[in-house]
mmCIF file of C-alpha atoms in Angstrom:
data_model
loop_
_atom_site.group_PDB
_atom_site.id
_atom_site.type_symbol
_atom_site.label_atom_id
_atom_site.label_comp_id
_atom_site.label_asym_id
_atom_site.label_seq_id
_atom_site.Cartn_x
_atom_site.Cartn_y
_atom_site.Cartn_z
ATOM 1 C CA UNK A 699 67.030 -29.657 -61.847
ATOM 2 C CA UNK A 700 63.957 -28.424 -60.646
ATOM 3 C CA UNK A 701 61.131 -30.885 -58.947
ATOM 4 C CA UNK A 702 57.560 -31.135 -59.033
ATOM 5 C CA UNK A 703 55.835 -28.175 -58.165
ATOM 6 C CA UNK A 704 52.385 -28.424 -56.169
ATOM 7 C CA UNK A 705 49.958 -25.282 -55.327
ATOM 8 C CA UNK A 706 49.001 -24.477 -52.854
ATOM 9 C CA UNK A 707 50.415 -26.651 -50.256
ATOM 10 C CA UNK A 708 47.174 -26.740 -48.032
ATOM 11 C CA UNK A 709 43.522 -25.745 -48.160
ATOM 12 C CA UNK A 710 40.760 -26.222 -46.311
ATOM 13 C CA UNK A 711 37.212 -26.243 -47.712
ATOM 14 C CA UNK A 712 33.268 -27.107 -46.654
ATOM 15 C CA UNK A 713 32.108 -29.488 -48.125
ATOM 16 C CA UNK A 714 29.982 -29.138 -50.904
ATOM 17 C CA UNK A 715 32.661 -26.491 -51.723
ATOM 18 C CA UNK A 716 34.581 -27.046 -54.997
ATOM 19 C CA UNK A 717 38.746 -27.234 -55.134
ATOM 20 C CA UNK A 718 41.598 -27.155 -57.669
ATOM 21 C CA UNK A 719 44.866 -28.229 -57.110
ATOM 22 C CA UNK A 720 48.000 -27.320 -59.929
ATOM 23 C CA UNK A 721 50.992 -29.568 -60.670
ATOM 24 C CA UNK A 722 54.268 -28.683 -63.044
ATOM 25 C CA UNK A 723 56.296 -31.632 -63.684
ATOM 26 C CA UNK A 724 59.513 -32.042 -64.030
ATOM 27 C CA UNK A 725 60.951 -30.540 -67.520
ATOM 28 C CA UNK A 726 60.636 -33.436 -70.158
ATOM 29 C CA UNK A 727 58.515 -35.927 -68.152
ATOM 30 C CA UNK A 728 56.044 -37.432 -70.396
ATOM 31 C CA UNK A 729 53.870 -38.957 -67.837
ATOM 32 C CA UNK A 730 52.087 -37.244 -64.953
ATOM 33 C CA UNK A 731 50.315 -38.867 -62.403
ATOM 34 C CA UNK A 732 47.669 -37.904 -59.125
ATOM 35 C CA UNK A 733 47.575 -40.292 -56.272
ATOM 36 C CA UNK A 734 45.646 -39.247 -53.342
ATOM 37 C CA UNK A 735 47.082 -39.706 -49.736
ATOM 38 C CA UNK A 736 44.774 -40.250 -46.671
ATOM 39 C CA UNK A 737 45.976 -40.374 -43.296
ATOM 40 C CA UNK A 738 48.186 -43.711 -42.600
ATOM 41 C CA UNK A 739 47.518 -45.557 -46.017
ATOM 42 C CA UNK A 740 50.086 -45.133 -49.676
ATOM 43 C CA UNK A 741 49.171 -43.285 -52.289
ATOM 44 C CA UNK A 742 47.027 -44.798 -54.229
ATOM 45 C CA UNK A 743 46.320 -43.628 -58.350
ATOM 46 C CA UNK A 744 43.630 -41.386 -58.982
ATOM 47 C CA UNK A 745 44.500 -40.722 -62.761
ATOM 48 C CA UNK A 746 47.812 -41.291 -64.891
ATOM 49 C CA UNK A 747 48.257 -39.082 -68.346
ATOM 50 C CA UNK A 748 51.086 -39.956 -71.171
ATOM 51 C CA UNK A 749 51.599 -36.597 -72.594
ATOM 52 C CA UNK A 750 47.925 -34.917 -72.316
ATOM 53 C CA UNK A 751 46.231 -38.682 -73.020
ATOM 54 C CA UNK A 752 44.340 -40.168 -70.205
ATOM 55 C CA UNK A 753 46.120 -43.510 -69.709
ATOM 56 C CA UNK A 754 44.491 -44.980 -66.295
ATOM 57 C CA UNK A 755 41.625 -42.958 -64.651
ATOM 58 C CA UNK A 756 39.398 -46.749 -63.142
ATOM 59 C CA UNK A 757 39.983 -45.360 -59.586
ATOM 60 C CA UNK A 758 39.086 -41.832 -60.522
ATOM 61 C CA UNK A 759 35.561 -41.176 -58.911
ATOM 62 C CA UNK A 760 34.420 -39.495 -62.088
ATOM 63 C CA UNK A 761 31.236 -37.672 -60.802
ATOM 64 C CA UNK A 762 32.914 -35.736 -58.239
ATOM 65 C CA UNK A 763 37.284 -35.617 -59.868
ATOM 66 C CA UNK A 764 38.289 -34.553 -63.153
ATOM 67 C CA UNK A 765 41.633 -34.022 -64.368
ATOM 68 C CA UNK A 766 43.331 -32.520 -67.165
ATOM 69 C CA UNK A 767 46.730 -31.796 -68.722
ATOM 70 C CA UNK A 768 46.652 -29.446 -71.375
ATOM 71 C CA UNK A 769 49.189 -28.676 -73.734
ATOM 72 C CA UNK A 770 51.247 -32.124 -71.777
ATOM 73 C CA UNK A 771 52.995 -30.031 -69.857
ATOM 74 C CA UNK A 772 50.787 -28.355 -66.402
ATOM 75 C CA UNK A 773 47.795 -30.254 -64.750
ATOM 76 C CA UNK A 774 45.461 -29.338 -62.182
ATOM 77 C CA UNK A 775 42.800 -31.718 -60.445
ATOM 78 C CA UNK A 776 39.606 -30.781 -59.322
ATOM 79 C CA UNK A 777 36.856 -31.999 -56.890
ATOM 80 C CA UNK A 778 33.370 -30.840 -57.266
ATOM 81 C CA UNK A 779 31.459 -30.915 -54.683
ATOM 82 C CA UNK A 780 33.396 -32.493 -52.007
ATOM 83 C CA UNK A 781 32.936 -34.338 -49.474
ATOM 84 C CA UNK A 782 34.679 -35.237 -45.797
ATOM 85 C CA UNK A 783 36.292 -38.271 -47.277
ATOM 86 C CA UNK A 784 38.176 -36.675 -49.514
ATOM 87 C CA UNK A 785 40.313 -35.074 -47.095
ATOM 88 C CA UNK A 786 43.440 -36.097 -47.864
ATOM 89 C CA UNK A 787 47.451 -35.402 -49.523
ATOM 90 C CA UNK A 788 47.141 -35.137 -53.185
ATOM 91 C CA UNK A 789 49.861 -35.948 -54.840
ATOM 92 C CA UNK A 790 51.315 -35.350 -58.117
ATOM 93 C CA UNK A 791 54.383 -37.395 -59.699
ATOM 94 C CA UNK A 792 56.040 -37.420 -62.970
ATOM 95 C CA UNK A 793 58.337 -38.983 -64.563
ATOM 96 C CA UNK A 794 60.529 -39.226 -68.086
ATOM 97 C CA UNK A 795 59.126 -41.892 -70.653
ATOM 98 C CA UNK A 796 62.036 -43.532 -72.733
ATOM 99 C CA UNK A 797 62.640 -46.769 -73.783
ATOM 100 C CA UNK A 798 61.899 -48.467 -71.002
ATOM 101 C CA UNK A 799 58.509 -49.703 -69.037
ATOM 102 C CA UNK A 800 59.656 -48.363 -65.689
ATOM 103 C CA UNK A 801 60.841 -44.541 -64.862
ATOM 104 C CA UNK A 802 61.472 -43.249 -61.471
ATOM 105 C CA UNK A 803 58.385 -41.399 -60.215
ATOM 106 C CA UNK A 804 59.779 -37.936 -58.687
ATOM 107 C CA UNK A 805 56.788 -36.436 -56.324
ATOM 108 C CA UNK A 806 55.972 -32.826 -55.320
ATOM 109 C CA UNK A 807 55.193 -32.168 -51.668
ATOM 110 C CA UNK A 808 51.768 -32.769 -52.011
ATOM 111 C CA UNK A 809 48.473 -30.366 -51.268
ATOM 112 C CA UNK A 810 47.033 -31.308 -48.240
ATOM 113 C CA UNK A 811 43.380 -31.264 -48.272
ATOM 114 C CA UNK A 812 40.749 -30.740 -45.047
ATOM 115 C CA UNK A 813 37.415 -30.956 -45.782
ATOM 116 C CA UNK A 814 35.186 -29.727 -42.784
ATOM 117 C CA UNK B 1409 44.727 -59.372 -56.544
ATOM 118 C CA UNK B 1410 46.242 -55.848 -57.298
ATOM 119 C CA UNK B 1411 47.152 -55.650 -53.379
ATOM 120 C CA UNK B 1412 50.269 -54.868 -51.793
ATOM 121 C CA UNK B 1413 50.246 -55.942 -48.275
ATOM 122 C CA UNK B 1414 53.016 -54.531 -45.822
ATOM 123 C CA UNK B 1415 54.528 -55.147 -42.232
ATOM 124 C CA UNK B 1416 54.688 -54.318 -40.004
ATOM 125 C CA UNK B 1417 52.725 -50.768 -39.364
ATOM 126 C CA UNK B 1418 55.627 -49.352 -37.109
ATOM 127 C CA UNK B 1419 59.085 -50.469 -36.001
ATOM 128 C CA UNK B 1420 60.884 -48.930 -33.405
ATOM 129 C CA UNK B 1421 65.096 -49.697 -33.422
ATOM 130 C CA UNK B 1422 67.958 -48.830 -31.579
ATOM 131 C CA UNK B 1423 70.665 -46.921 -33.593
ATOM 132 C CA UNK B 1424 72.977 -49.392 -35.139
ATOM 133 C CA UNK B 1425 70.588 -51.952 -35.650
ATOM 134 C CA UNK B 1426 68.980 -53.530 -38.433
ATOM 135 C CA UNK B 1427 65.036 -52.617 -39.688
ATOM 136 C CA UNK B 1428 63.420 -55.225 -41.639
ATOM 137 C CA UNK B 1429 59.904 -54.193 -43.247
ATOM 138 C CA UNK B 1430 57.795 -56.997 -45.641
ATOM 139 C CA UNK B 1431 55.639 -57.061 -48.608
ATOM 140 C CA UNK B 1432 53.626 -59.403 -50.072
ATOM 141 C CA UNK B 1433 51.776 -59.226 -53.561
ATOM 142 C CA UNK B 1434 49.645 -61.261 -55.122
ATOM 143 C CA UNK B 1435 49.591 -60.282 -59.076
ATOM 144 C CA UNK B 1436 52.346 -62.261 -60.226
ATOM 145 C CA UNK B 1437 52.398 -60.329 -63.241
ATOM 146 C CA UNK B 1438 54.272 -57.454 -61.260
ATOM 147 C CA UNK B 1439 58.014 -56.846 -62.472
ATOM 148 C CA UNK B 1440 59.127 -53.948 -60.904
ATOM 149 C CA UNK B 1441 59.269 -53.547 -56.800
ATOM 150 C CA UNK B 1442 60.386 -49.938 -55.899
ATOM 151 C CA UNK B 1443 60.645 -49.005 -52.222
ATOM 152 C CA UNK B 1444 59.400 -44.730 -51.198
ATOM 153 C CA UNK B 1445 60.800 -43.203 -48.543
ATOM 154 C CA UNK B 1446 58.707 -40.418 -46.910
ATOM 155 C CA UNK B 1447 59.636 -37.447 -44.694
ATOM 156 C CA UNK B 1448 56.897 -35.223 -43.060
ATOM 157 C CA UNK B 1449 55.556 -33.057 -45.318
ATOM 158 C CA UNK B 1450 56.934 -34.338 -48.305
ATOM 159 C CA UNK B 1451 56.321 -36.448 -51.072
ATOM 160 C CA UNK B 1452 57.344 -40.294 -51.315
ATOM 161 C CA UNK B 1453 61.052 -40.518 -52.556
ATOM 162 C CA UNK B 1454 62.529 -43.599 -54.456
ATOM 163 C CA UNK B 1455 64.622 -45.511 -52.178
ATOM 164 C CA UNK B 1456 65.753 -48.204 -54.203
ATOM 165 C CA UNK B 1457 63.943 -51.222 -56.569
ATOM 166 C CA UNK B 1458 64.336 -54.112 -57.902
ATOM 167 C CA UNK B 1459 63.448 -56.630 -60.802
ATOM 168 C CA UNK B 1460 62.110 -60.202 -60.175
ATOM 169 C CA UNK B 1461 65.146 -61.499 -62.291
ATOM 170 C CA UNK B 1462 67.630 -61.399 -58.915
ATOM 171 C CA UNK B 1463 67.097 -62.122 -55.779
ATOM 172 C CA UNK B 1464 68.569 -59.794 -54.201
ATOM 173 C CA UNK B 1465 70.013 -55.731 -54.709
ATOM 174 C CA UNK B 1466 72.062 -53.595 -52.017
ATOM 175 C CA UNK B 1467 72.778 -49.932 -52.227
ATOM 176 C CA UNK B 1468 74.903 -48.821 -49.303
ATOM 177 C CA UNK B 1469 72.708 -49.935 -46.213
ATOM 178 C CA UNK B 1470 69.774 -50.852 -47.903
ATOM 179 C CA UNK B 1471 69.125 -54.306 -49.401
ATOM 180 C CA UNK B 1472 66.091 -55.411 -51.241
ATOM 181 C CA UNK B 1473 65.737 -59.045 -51.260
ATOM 182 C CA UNK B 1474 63.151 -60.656 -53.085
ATOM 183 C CA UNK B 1475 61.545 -64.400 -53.018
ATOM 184 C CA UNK B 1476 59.874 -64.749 -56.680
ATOM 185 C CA UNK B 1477 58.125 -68.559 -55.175
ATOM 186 C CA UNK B 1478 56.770 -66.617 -52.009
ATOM 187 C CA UNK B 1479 55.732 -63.293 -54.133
ATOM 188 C CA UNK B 1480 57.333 -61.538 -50.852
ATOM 189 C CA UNK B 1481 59.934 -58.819 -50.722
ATOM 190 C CA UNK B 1482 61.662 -57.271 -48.437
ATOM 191 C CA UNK B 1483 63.678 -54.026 -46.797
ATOM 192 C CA UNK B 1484 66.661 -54.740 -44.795
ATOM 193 C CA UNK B 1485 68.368 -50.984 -43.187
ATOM 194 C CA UNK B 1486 71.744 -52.283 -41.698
ATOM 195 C CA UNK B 1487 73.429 -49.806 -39.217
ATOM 196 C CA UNK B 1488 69.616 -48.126 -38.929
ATOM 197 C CA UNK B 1489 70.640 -44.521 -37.877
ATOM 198 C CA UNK B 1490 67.874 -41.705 -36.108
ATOM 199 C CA UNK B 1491 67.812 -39.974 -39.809
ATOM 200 C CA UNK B 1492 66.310 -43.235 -41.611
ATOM 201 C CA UNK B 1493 62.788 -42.267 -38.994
ATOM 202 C CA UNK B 1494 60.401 -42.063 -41.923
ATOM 203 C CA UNK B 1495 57.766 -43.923 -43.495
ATOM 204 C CA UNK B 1496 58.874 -46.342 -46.054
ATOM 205 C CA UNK B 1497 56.575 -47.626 -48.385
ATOM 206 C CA UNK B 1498 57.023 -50.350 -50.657
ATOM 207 C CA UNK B 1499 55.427 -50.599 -54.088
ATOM 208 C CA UNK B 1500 54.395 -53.097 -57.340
ATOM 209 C CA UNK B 1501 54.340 -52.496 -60.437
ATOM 210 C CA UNK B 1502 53.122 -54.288 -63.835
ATOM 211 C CA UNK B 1503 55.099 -53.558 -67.128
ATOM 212 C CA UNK B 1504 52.182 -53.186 -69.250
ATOM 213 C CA UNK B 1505 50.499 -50.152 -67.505
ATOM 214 C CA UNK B 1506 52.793 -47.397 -68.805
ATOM 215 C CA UNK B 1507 55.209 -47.716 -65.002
ATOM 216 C CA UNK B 1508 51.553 -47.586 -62.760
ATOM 217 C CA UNK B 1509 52.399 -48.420 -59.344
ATOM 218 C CA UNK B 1510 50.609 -49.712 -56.479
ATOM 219 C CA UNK B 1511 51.582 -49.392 -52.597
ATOM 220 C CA UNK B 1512 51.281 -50.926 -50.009
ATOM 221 C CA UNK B 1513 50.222 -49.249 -46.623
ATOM 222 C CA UNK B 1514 53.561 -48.078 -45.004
ATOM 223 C CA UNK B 1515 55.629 -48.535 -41.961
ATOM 224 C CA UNK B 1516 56.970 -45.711 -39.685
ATOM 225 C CA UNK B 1517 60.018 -46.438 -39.056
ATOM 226 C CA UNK B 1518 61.730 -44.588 -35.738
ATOM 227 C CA UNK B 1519 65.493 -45.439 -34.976
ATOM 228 C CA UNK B 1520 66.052 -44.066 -31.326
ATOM 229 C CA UNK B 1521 69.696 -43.118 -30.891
#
């Protein structure tokens, strides 16, 4: 079975520069999620979808971050403009919604982000 | 009160012996307590979890125990070997957000042979 696939694995970027990072889930996960990584802390959630619904985006900073998942299948995340604290490991995680509330959440390798 | 607070921030063992790492939460609506193991360069991977309705779950060396009262949990690595060096994170989650976790900080774990 194939895992969660991240692009690219790193980039670095000025700030004010815009960025756009691409996920592809696991085959048959429902839910996709973004959790950003900074140095020394856990992820924490940027933006969860069920299919390609929004279902928790309250610590997505929605004037620089959007997000979208067409078609429920690939997302990608983008900043615009950012800025030095947003350096960080983005994460993406999926995993399969069935009958019950909790899933294991399989992660890609992450796309780590410097922003100079 | 959505908070997952974990300890220590590093442990250093000898090989053989046993590493302990803590959480404390304070939502007690939380029902689900995964622990994430993370290699350099990788994403988190689940570990093992556990539900608030035992106290206590054990896959090969690693035991979860869990103290509903205290709203603490915990990671117990018996026989702690140089390839469980990683950062372990342990997480919370709340039945009614559709499986959304939250973790706590993470402890680097390094077992010196």
């Amino acid at each position: 079975e194939a895992g969660v696939a991240q692009s690219p694995r790193y980039k670095i970027i000025e700030k004010r520069q815009s960025v756009a990072f691409w996920c592809n889930p696991i085959s048959g996960h429902a839910t996709l999620y973004w959790y950003q990584q900074i140095l020394g802390q856990g992820p924490k959630l940027l933006i969860q979808f069920q299919n390609n619904g929004v279902v928790d985006d309250s610590q997505l900073p929605k004037d620089r971050f959007s997000a979208e998942r067409l078609k429920g299948v690939d997302s990608t995340l983008k900043i615009q403009p950012a800025k030095l604290e947003d350096s960080a490991v983005y994460l993406c995680a999926s995993s399969f919604t069935g009958s019950m509330s909790y899933n294991e959440q399989f992660f890609g390798p992450g796309t780590r982000l410097t922003v100079l | 009160q959505q908070q997952v607070k974990q300890s220590p921030q590093s442990l250093i063992v000898q090989k053989g012996g046993i590493s302990i790492i803590n959480c404390a939460y304070e939502n007690t609506a939380f029902d689900y307590f995964p622990w994430y193991q993370q290699f350099p360069g990788k994403g988190p991977a689940l570990l093992i979890a556990i539900r608030p309705d035992v106290s206590e779950k054990k896959e090969g060396r690693f035991t979860i125990s869990f103290n509903k009262s205290a709203k603490q949990f915990s990671l117990h690595i018996m026989d702690s070997q140089p390839g469980d060096s990683a950062t372990y994170f342990c997480a919370a989650g709340q039945g009614t957000s559709y499986g959304k976790l939250t973790f706590g900080q993470g402890t680097i774990l390094t077992v010196h042979p």
